[in-house]
Amino acid sequence: MTIKLTDLESGVLGVIRQQQPCSTYAVRRAFARSPTREWSDSAGSIYPAIARLVRLGLIRARARKADARGRRDLCLTKKGEDALRRWITCLDAASSTPDPVRTRLHFLELLETSRERAGFLKRAEVLTRVAIAETRAFLKEERAHAEIDYWASLGGLYQLEARLKWLKRVAAALNLP
Amino acid sequence: MTIKLTDLESGVLGVIRQQQPCSTYAVRRAFARSPTREWSDSAGSIYPAIARLVRLGLIRARARKADARGRRDLCLTKKGEDALRRWITCLDAASSTPDPVRTRLHFLELLETSRERAGFLKRAEVLTRVAIAETRAFLKEERAHAEIDYWASLGGLYQLEARLKWLKRVAAALNLP
DNA sequence: ATCCCCATGTAAATTGTTACATGATTCG
DNA sequence: CGAATCATGTAACAATTTACATGGGGAT
């Protein structure tokens, strides 16, 4: 059975992979820095999450010797890299997070070839277009019967269209077709 | 002490207020309809949430007589309306949801005067502009040191800018300055 | 010396997910 | 009649929030 990661766990893996070797606190700081607050930076969520990932063998933790504070160096294992890669590439419509594309894009470097990266962006684009079509259909019904819900839901459409624009810009910037 | 509502509870109150009297199942259906999945539509979250709200005195549940299925008519109490109004107007930067503005806008009708409604939109606009400024500052640092994180975070900026555009359109549509 | 940030966590309570259980009604 | 949907929930589990506890190290 394949391991199913939560978004927080995936974010943890991703940040560790970017900064390894690093401490739990470094991950926390990285999460806290982000203006969009994609992941929770509370100790009560991160420490248990990392303990889980160590238990699952996705992270290796090595105590620094002669460190009075008991800091540990965290690194991804091979298994951890695989799990992270799987999370990135298994991007689907059922994702519960506000922006599953953006959270994954942070770790795009884990995909080695241009082909894989372009594939990710393409899949993201298709998903977004599907969502746009669905939202448009929904808005059509909605308009007729509930004015305010129409305007509220229109916000979702604007967000999706912005995502599409952003994806194009990212693809161009990264030289991906 | 004032009651602090979760987003799900607020959504429940809002939908009930729009459709009252209605059943729990009607709320569930309303949540399930939305293409943006702003609120969870699982029975395991909604039934307990409504039980909580009844216990807190924000909802009144009345059994329909001679209804074999045991349906209940739910209505907001005065206290429930107040709590919902407070949730809508207490829009702040610390909101954890992806789009605290959009979720609240659904229930804008609860604000009676144009002045209040315009106030809400104005506050939303200010919050968004602040977030945009913060994100721009963040991106400036980010660009220098982590290419991919820069492009990922740029997505957040696009979302915020889309929100601003949407807010303008909503204000115009509702004839609010 | 004292205060604040670094850095580790844990405990209790709450919340949400997944899956199940039950029975009524409608539709083909 | 059988399947899908309506409509109520609950139980077990997993995850998160909030708050606390502990101590090192650096700056004023």
Short mmCIF file of C-alpha atoms (C1' of nucleotides) in Angstrom, two decimals:
data_model
loop_
_atom_site.label_atom_id
_atom_site.label_comp_id
_atom_site.label_asym_id
_atom_site.label_seq_id
_atom_site.Cartn_x
_atom_site.Cartn_y
_atom_site.Cartn_z
CA MET A 1 0.00 0.00 0.00
CA THR A 2 1.26 3.44 -0.87
CA ILE A 3 1.58 6.07 1.77
CA LYS A 4 -0.97 8.83 1.66
CA LEU A 5 0.44 12.14 2.82
CA THR A 6 -1.46 15.10 4.13
CA ASP A 7 -0.61 18.51 2.73
CA LEU A 8 1.21 19.46 5.88
CA GLU A 9 3.36 16.34 5.73
CA SER A 10 4.13 16.98 2.09
CA GLY A 11 5.08 20.56 2.82
CA VAL A 12 7.36 19.35 5.58
CA LEU A 13 9.04 16.88 3.24
CA GLY A 14 9.41 19.55 0.58
CA VAL A 15 10.98 22.13 2.85
CA ILE A 16 13.35 19.61 4.38
CA ARG A 17 14.39 18.52 0.94
CA GLN A 18 15.13 22.15 0.00
CA GLN A 19 17.17 22.87 3.12
CA GLN A 20 18.53 19.57 4.29
CA PRO A 21 20.08 18.97 6.63
CA CYS A 22 17.92 21.18 8.80
CA SER A 23 16.05 21.18 12.09
CA THR A 24 12.33 21.01 12.78
CA TYR A 25 12.45 24.61 13.84
CA ALA A 26 13.83 25.59 10.44
CA VAL A 27 10.77 24.03 8.83
CA ARG A 28 8.55 25.92 11.21
CA ARG A 29 10.27 29.17 10.36
CA ALA A 30 9.92 28.48 6.66
CA PHE A 31 6.18 27.95 7.06
CA ALA A 32 5.81 31.05 9.20
CA ARG A 33 7.59 33.25 6.63
CA SER A 34 5.11 32.66 3.85
CA PRO A 35 2.58 35.47 3.50
CA THR A 36 -0.01 33.04 2.16
CA ARG A 37 0.16 30.71 5.17
CA GLU A 38 -0.08 27.62 3.04
CA TRP A 39 0.87 25.40 5.96
CA SER A 40 0.35 25.69 9.66
CA ASP A 41 3.41 26.71 11.59
CA SER A 42 2.22 25.63 15.02
CA ALA A 43 4.52 23.40 17.01
CA GLY A 44 1.62 21.16 17.84
CA SER A 45 1.14 20.24 14.22
CA ILE A 46 4.72 20.14 12.94
CA TYR A 47 6.45 18.14 15.66
CA PRO A 48 3.93 15.31 15.56
CA ALA A 49 3.96 15.37 11.75
CA ILE A 50 7.73 14.98 11.66
CA ALA A 51 7.56 12.22 14.24
CA ARG A 52 5.09 10.44 11.95
CA LEU A 53 7.32 10.87 8.92
CA VAL A 54 10.33 9.53 10.81
CA ARG A 55 8.28 6.56 11.96
CA LEU A 56 7.26 5.90 8.37
CA GLY A 57 10.86 6.02 7.25
CA LEU A 58 10.46 9.08 5.01
CA ILE A 59 12.77 11.24 7.09
CA ARG A 60 16.04 10.37 8.76
CA ALA A 61 16.81 12.30 11.97
CA ARG A 62 20.33 12.42 13.29
CA ALA A 63 21.19 14.05 16.62
CA ARG A 64 23.94 16.65 16.38
CA LYS A 65 26.58 15.73 18.85
CA ALA A 66 27.57 18.32 21.40
CA ASP A 67 24.41 20.32 20.82
CA ALA A 68 23.03 21.36 24.18
CA ARG A 69 19.66 22.21 22.67
CA GLY A 70 19.15 18.75 21.30
CA ARG A 71 18.79 19.89 17.71
CA ARG A 72 18.49 17.17 15.12
CA ASP A 73 19.48 17.15 11.50
CA LEU A 74 16.63 16.03 9.29
CA CYS A 75 17.05 14.61 5.79
CA LEU A 76 14.75 12.89 3.33
CA THR A 77 15.30 9.22 2.74
CA LYS A 78 14.93 7.72 -0.71
CA LYS A 79 11.48 6.61 0.32
CA GLY A 80 10.72 10.17 1.39
CA GLU A 81 11.75 11.57 -1.98
CA ASP A 82 9.58 9.05 -3.75
CA ALA A 83 6.59 9.88 -1.58
CA LEU A 84 7.09 13.60 -2.20
CA ARG A 85 7.41 13.08 -5.94
CA ARG A 86 4.26 11.00 -5.92
CA TRP A 87 2.40 13.73 -4.06
CA ILE A 88 3.52 16.35 -6.56
CA THR A 89 2.59 14.38 -9.63
CA CYS A 90 -0.67 12.98 -8.29
CA LEU A 91 -2.42 16.29 -8.70
CA ASP A 92 -6.15 15.76 -9.01
CA ALA A 93 -9.39 17.62 -8.88
CA ALA A 94 -10.33 16.16 -5.51
CA SER A 95 -7.60 18.02 -3.65
CA SER A 96 -9.06 19.74 -0.67
CA THR A 97 -6.55 22.54 -0.37
CA PRO A 98 -7.25 26.01 -1.69
CA ASP A 99 -4.51 25.84 -4.25
CA PRO A 100 -3.06 22.36 -4.74
CA VAL A 101 -1.10 23.60 -7.73
CA ARG A 102 0.74 26.37 -5.92
CA THR A 103 1.64 24.21 -2.93
CA ARG A 104 3.16 21.64 -5.25
CA LEU A 105 4.94 24.08 -7.51
CA HIS A 106 7.26 25.01 -4.65
CA PHE A 107 8.90 21.64 -5.04
CA LEU A 108 8.92 21.35 -8.81
CA GLU A 109 12.70 20.98 -8.74
CA LEU A 110 12.25 17.46 -7.50
CA LEU A 111 11.08 16.54 -10.97
CA GLU A 112 14.30 16.06 -12.86
CA THR A 113 13.45 16.41 -16.52
CA SER A 114 11.88 19.29 -18.40
CA ARG A 115 9.39 16.80 -19.71
CA GLU A 116 8.15 15.93 -16.23
CA ARG A 117 7.96 19.57 -15.21
CA ALA A 118 6.11 20.53 -18.35
CA GLY A 119 3.79 17.60 -17.71
CA PHE A 120 2.97 18.91 -14.27
CA LEU A 121 2.17 22.37 -15.58
CA LYS A 122 0.09 20.91 -18.37
CA ARG A 123 -1.91 18.79 -15.96
CA ALA A 124 -2.44 21.82 -13.76
CA GLU A 125 -3.66 23.80 -16.73
CA VAL A 126 -6.12 21.12 -17.80
CA LEU A 127 -7.47 20.78 -14.27
CA THR A 128 -7.92 24.52 -14.07
CA ARG A 129 -9.72 24.70 -17.39
CA VAL A 130 -12.08 21.94 -16.31
CA ALA A 131 -12.79 23.76 -13.08
CA ILE A 132 -13.44 26.96 -15.01
CA ALA A 133 -15.93 25.22 -17.27
CA GLU A 134 -17.70 23.71 -14.26
CA THR A 135 -17.86 27.02 -12.49
CA ARG A 136 -19.22 28.77 -15.58
CA ALA A 137 -21.98 26.16 -15.85
CA PHE A 138 -22.77 26.56 -12.18
CA LEU A 139 -22.89 30.34 -12.46
CA LYS A 140 -25.36 30.10 -15.31
CA GLU A 141 -27.92 28.35 -13.10
CA GLU A 142 -27.01 30.39 -10.08
CA ARG A 143 -27.57 33.72 -11.74
CA ALA A 144 -31.20 32.95 -12.27
CA HIS A 145 -32.11 32.21 -8.72
CA ALA A 146 -29.80 33.72 -6.14
CA GLU A 147 -28.23 37.06 -6.92
CA ILE A 148 -25.76 37.23 -4.05
CA ASP A 149 -24.60 33.64 -4.38
CA TYR A 150 -23.91 34.38 -8.01
CA TRP A 151 -21.61 37.25 -7.17
CA ALA A 152 -19.91 35.29 -4.44
CA SER A 153 -19.26 32.31 -6.67
CA LEU A 154 -17.99 34.57 -9.41
CA GLY A 155 -15.02 35.15 -7.10
CA GLY A 156 -14.08 31.52 -7.57
CA LEU A 157 -14.06 32.00 -11.32
CA TYR A 158 -11.78 35.01 -11.04
CA GLN A 159 -9.40 32.97 -8.90
CA LEU A 160 -9.28 30.16 -11.42
CA GLU A 161 -8.68 32.53 -14.29
CA ALA A 162 -5.86 34.14 -12.34
CA ARG A 163 -4.35 30.72 -11.83
CA LEU A 164 -4.40 30.08 -15.55
CA LYS A 165 -2.66 33.37 -16.25
CA TRP A 166 -0.08 32.59 -13.59
CA LEU A 167 0.56 29.10 -14.97
CA LYS A 168 1.29 30.59 -18.37
CA ARG A 169 3.70 33.03 -16.88
CA VAL A 170 5.47 30.33 -14.89
CA ALA A 171 5.79 28.09 -17.93
CA ALA A 172 7.31 30.94 -19.91
CA ALA A 173 9.70 31.86 -17.11
CA LEU A 174 10.89 28.29 -16.75
CA ASN A 175 11.17 27.75 -20.47
CA LEU A 176 8.59 24.99 -20.51
CA PRO A 177 6.21 24.64 -23.44
CA MET B 1 -17.79 35.89 26.31
CA THR B 2 -18.69 36.04 22.67
CA ILE B 3 -19.13 32.87 20.72
CA LYS B 4 -16.39 32.08 18.27
CA LEU B 5 -17.67 30.25 15.23
CA THR B 6 -15.74 28.07 12.87
CA ASP B 7 -16.15 28.63 9.17
CA LEU B 8 -18.26 25.52 8.84
CA GLU B 9 -20.60 26.64 11.59
CA SER B 10 -20.88 30.07 10.03
CA GLY B 11 -21.66 28.54 6.67
CA VAL B 12 -24.32 26.41 8.28
CA LEU B 13 -25.90 29.45 9.91
CA GLY B 14 -25.74 31.37 6.65
CA VAL B 15 -27.38 28.70 4.56
CA ILE B 16 -30.09 28.09 7.13
CA ARG B 17 -30.80 31.78 7.24
CA GLN B 18 -31.17 31.84 3.44
CA GLN B 19 -33.52 28.85 3.31
CA GLN B 20 -35.21 28.69 6.65
CA PRO B 21 -37.06 26.74 7.66
CA CYS B 22 -35.03 23.88 6.26
CA SER B 23 -33.58 20.54 7.22
CA THR B 24 -30.00 19.56 7.93
CA TYR B 25 -30.00 17.67 4.70
CA ALA B 26 -30.85 20.82 2.78
CA VAL B 27 -27.76 22.46 4.21
CA ARG B 28 -25.71 19.48 3.18
CA ARG B 29 -27.07 19.65 -0.33
CA ALA B 30 -26.32 23.35 -0.55
CA PHE B 31 -22.70 22.71 0.45
CA ALA B 32 -22.35 19.85 -1.99
CA ARG B 33 -23.63 21.94 -4.89
CA SER B 34 -20.88 24.52 -4.76
CA PRO B 35 -18.11 23.89 -7.28
CA THR B 36 -15.57 25.56 -4.99
CA ARG B 37 -16.28 23.25 -2.06
CA GLU B 38 -16.05 26.06 0.43
CA TRP B 39 -17.50 23.91 3.16
CA SER B 40 -17.43 20.22 3.85
CA ASP B 41 -20.63 18.39 3.00
CA SER B 42 -19.94 15.23 4.97
CA ALA B 43 -22.61 14.12 7.40
CA GLY B 44 -19.97 13.59 10.03
CA SER B 45 -19.14 17.28 10.11
CA ILE B 46 -22.54 18.85 9.53
CA TYR B 47 -24.72 16.92 11.95
CA PRO B 48 -22.40 17.48 14.90
CA ALA B 49 -21.98 21.14 13.92
CA ILE B 50 -25.73 21.68 13.90
CA ALA B 51 -26.05 19.85 17.21
CA ARG B 52 -23.48 22.28 18.62
CA LEU B 53 -25.29 25.30 17.25
CA VAL B 54 -28.58 24.11 18.70
CA ARG B 55 -26.91 23.53 22.04
CA LEU B 56 -25.49 27.07 21.91
CA GLY B 57 -28.93 28.46 21.17
CA LEU B 58 -28.07 29.83 17.73
CA ILE B 59 -30.44 27.51 15.93
CA ARG B 60 -33.92 26.40 16.83
CA ALA B 61 -34.92 22.94 15.68
CA ARG B 62 -38.54 21.97 15.53
CA ALA B 63 -39.70 18.47 14.68
CA ARG B 64 -42.26 18.33 11.89
CA LYS B 65 -45.22 16.47 13.17
CA ALA B 66 -46.33 13.43 11.25
CA ASP B 67 -43.06 13.20 9.40
CA ALA B 68 -42.02 9.59 9.27
CA ARG B 69 -38.43 10.50 8.43
CA GLY B 70 -38.02 12.62 11.50
CA ARG B 71 -37.11 15.75 9.56
CA ARG B 72 -36.65 18.84 11.59
CA ASP B 73 -37.20 22.46 10.64
CA LEU B 74 -34.19 24.58 11.46
CA CYS B 75 -34.30 28.33 11.95
CA LEU B 76 -31.85 30.90 13.24
CA THR B 77 -32.60 32.43 16.58
CA LYS B 78 -31.94 36.10 17.24
CA LYS B 79 -28.70 35.05 18.89
CA GLY B 80 -27.83 33.05 15.79
CA GLU B 81 -28.37 36.05 13.53
CA ASP B 82 -26.19 38.18 15.74
CA ALA B 83 -23.42 35.62 15.73
CA LEU B 84 -23.58 35.32 11.95
CA ARG B 85 -23.52 39.09 11.52
CA ARG B 86 -20.53 39.30 13.84
CA TRP B 87 -18.72 36.67 11.84
CA ILE B 88 -19.37 38.52 8.60
CA THR B 89 -18.25 41.89 9.86
CA CYS B 90 -15.27 40.67 11.86
CA LEU B 91 -13.25 40.07 8.75
CA ASP B 92 -9.59 40.17 9.60
CA ALA B 93 -6.23 39.28 8.18
CA ALA B 94 -5.82 36.32 10.52
CA SER B 95 -8.57 34.32 8.85
CA SER B 96 -7.31 30.89 8.07
CA THR B 97 -9.62 30.10 5.17
CA PRO B 98 -8.49 30.44 1.58
CA ASP B 99 -10.92 33.20 0.86
CA PRO B 100 -12.59 34.66 3.92
CA VAL B 101 -14.10 37.42 1.80
CA ARG B 102 -15.89 35.13 -0.60
CA THR B 103 -17.30 32.87 2.08
CA ARG B 104 -18.74 35.88 3.85
CA LEU B 105 -20.06 37.60 0.77
CA HIS B 106 -22.61 34.82 0.32
CA PHE B 107 -24.44 36.20 3.31
CA LEU B 108 -24.08 39.90 2.68
CA GLU B 109 -27.84 40.25 2.65
CA LEU B 110 -27.82 39.91 6.39
CA LEU B 111 -26.34 43.40 6.55
CA GLU B 112 -29.39 45.61 6.22
CA THR B 113 -28.13 48.96 5.05
CA SER B 114 -26.14 49.89 1.98
CA ARG B 115 -23.72 51.58 4.32
CA GLU B 116 -22.95 48.36 6.13
CA ARG B 117 -22.59 46.43 2.92
CA ALA B 118 -20.32 49.04 1.41
CA GLY B 119 -18.32 48.97 4.65
CA PHE B 120 -17.79 45.27 4.31
CA LEU B 121 -16.58 45.58 0.74
CA LYS B 122 -14.33 48.47 1.68
CA ARG B 123 -12.77 46.49 4.52
CA ALA B 124 -12.26 43.56 2.20
CA GLU B 125 -10.56 45.83 -0.30
CA VAL B 126 -8.23 47.32 2.29
CA LEU B 127 -7.30 43.89 3.62
CA THR B 128 -6.58 42.71 0.12
CA ARG B 129 -4.42 45.73 -0.66
CA VAL B 130 -2.44 45.18 2.52
CA ALA B 131 -1.94 41.53 1.64
CA ILE B 132 -0.81 42.54 -1.84
CA ALA B 133 1.76 44.94 -0.43
CA GLU B 134 3.05 42.27 1.95
CA THR B 135 3.30 39.71 -0.80
CA ARG B 136 5.14 42.14 -3.06
CA ALA B 137 7.66 42.82 -0.32
CA PHE B 138 8.07 39.12 0.29
CA LEU B 139 8.56 38.41 -3.40
CA LYS B 140 11.29 41.01 -3.60
CA GLU B 141 13.42 39.13 -1.07
CA GLU B 142 12.38 35.77 -2.41
CA ARG B 143 13.38 36.49 -5.96
CA ALA B 144 16.97 36.90 -4.94
CA HIS B 145 17.42 33.60 -3.23
CA ALA B 146 14.99 30.93 -4.35
CA GLU B 147 13.81 30.97 -7.92
CA ILE B 148 11.08 28.35 -7.68
CA ASP B 149 9.64 29.67 -4.43
CA TYR B 150 9.42 33.04 -6.10
CA TRP B 151 7.31 31.69 -8.93
CA ALA B 152 5.15 29.69 -6.56
CA SER B 153 4.48 32.66 -4.31
CA LEU B 154 3.72 34.82 -7.29
CA GLY B 155 0.59 32.71 -7.62
CA GLY B 156 -0.60 34.16 -4.35
CA LEU B 157 -0.19 37.65 -5.72
CA TYR B 158 -2.21 36.80 -8.81
CA GLN B 159 -4.98 35.47 -6.58
CA LEU B 160 -5.06 38.62 -4.51
CA GLU B 161 -5.13 40.84 -7.56
CA ALA B 162 -7.99 38.78 -8.96
CA ARG B 163 -9.84 39.29 -5.70
CA LEU B 164 -9.45 43.04 -5.98
CA LYS B 165 -10.80 43.04 -9.51
CA TRP B 166 -13.71 40.88 -8.38
CA LEU B 167 -14.49 43.15 -5.43
CA LYS B 168 -14.73 46.13 -7.76
CA ARG B 169 -17.07 44.26 -10.03
CA VAL B 170 -19.27 43.18 -7.11
CA ALA B 171 -19.43 46.71 -5.75
CA ALA B 172 -20.49 48.02 -9.13
CA ALA B 173 -23.08 45.30 -9.58
CA LEU B 174 -24.62 45.95 -6.18
CA ASN B 175 -24.53 49.71 -6.61
CA LEU B 176 -22.20 50.23 -3.69
CA PRO B 177 -19.55 52.95 -3.83
"C1'" DA C 1 20.20 39.94 35.86
"C1'" DT C 2 16.57 39.98 32.82
"C1'" DC C 3 14.12 39.59 28.75
"C1'" DC C 4 13.40 37.82 24.42
"C1'" DC C 5 14.10 34.64 20.87
"C1'" DC C 6 15.75 29.85 19.82
"C1'" DA C 7 14.36 25.09 20.08
"C1'" DT C 8 12.53 21.19 21.84
"C1'" DG C 9 8.29 19.01 22.69
"C1'" DT C 10 3.55 17.36 25.13
"C1'" DA C 11 -1.54 17.32 26.74
"C1'" DA C 12 -6.29 18.28 26.35
"C1'" DA C 13 -9.92 19.53 23.74
"C1'" DT C 14 -11.93 20.20 19.45
"C1'" DT C 15 -12.75 19.24 14.80
"C1'" DG C 16 -13.06 16.76 10.69
"C1'" DT C 17 -12.83 12.32 7.85
"C1'" DT C 18 -14.28 7.88 6.63
"C1'" DA C 19 -17.21 4.48 6.97
"C1'" DC C 20 -21.04 2.50 8.62
"C1'" DA C 21 -26.14 1.84 10.17
"C1'" DT C 22 -31.03 2.61 9.63
"C1'" DG C 23 -35.21 3.28 7.46
"C1'" DA C 24 -38.49 6.11 4.08
"C1'" DT C 25 -39.66 7.40 -0.42
"C1'" DT C 26 -39.47 7.83 -5.32
"C1'" DC C 27 -38.55 6.31 -9.96
"C1'" DG C 28 -38.11 3.08 -13.69
"C1'" DC D 1 -39.53 -5.03 -7.07
"C1'" DG D 2 -35.04 -3.20 -6.87
"C1'" DA D 3 -32.02 0.68 -7.02
"C1'" DA D 4 -31.11 5.25 -6.14
"C1'" DT D 5 -31.81 9.01 -3.35
"C1'" DC D 6 -33.68 11.24 0.86
"C1'" DA D 7 -32.73 11.84 5.67
"C1'" DT D 8 -31.23 10.86 10.00
"C1'" DG D 9 -27.28 10.01 12.60
"C1'" DT D 10 -22.94 7.50 15.14
"C1'" DA D 11 -18.28 5.38 15.95
"C1'" DA D 12 -13.54 5.03 15.29
"C1'" DC D 13 -9.86 7.31 13.92
"C1'" DA D 14 -6.75 11.06 12.49
"C1'" DA D 15 -5.40 15.68 12.59
"C1'" DT D 16 -5.17 20.44 14.34
"C1'" DT D 17 -5.42 24.19 17.65
"C1'" DT D 18 -4.27 26.19 21.88
"C1'" DA D 19 -1.81 26.29 25.64
"C1'" DC D 20 1.65 24.92 28.39
"C1'" DA D 21 6.45 23.29 29.96
"C1'" DT D 22 11.39 23.35 29.67
"C1'" DG D 23 15.80 25.05 29.04
"C1'" DG D 24 20.01 27.34 26.14
"C1'" DG D 25 22.00 31.63 24.41
"C1'" DG D 26 22.51 36.30 23.18
"C1'" DA D 27 21.66 41.22 23.80
"C1'" DT D 28 20.92 45.53 26.97
#
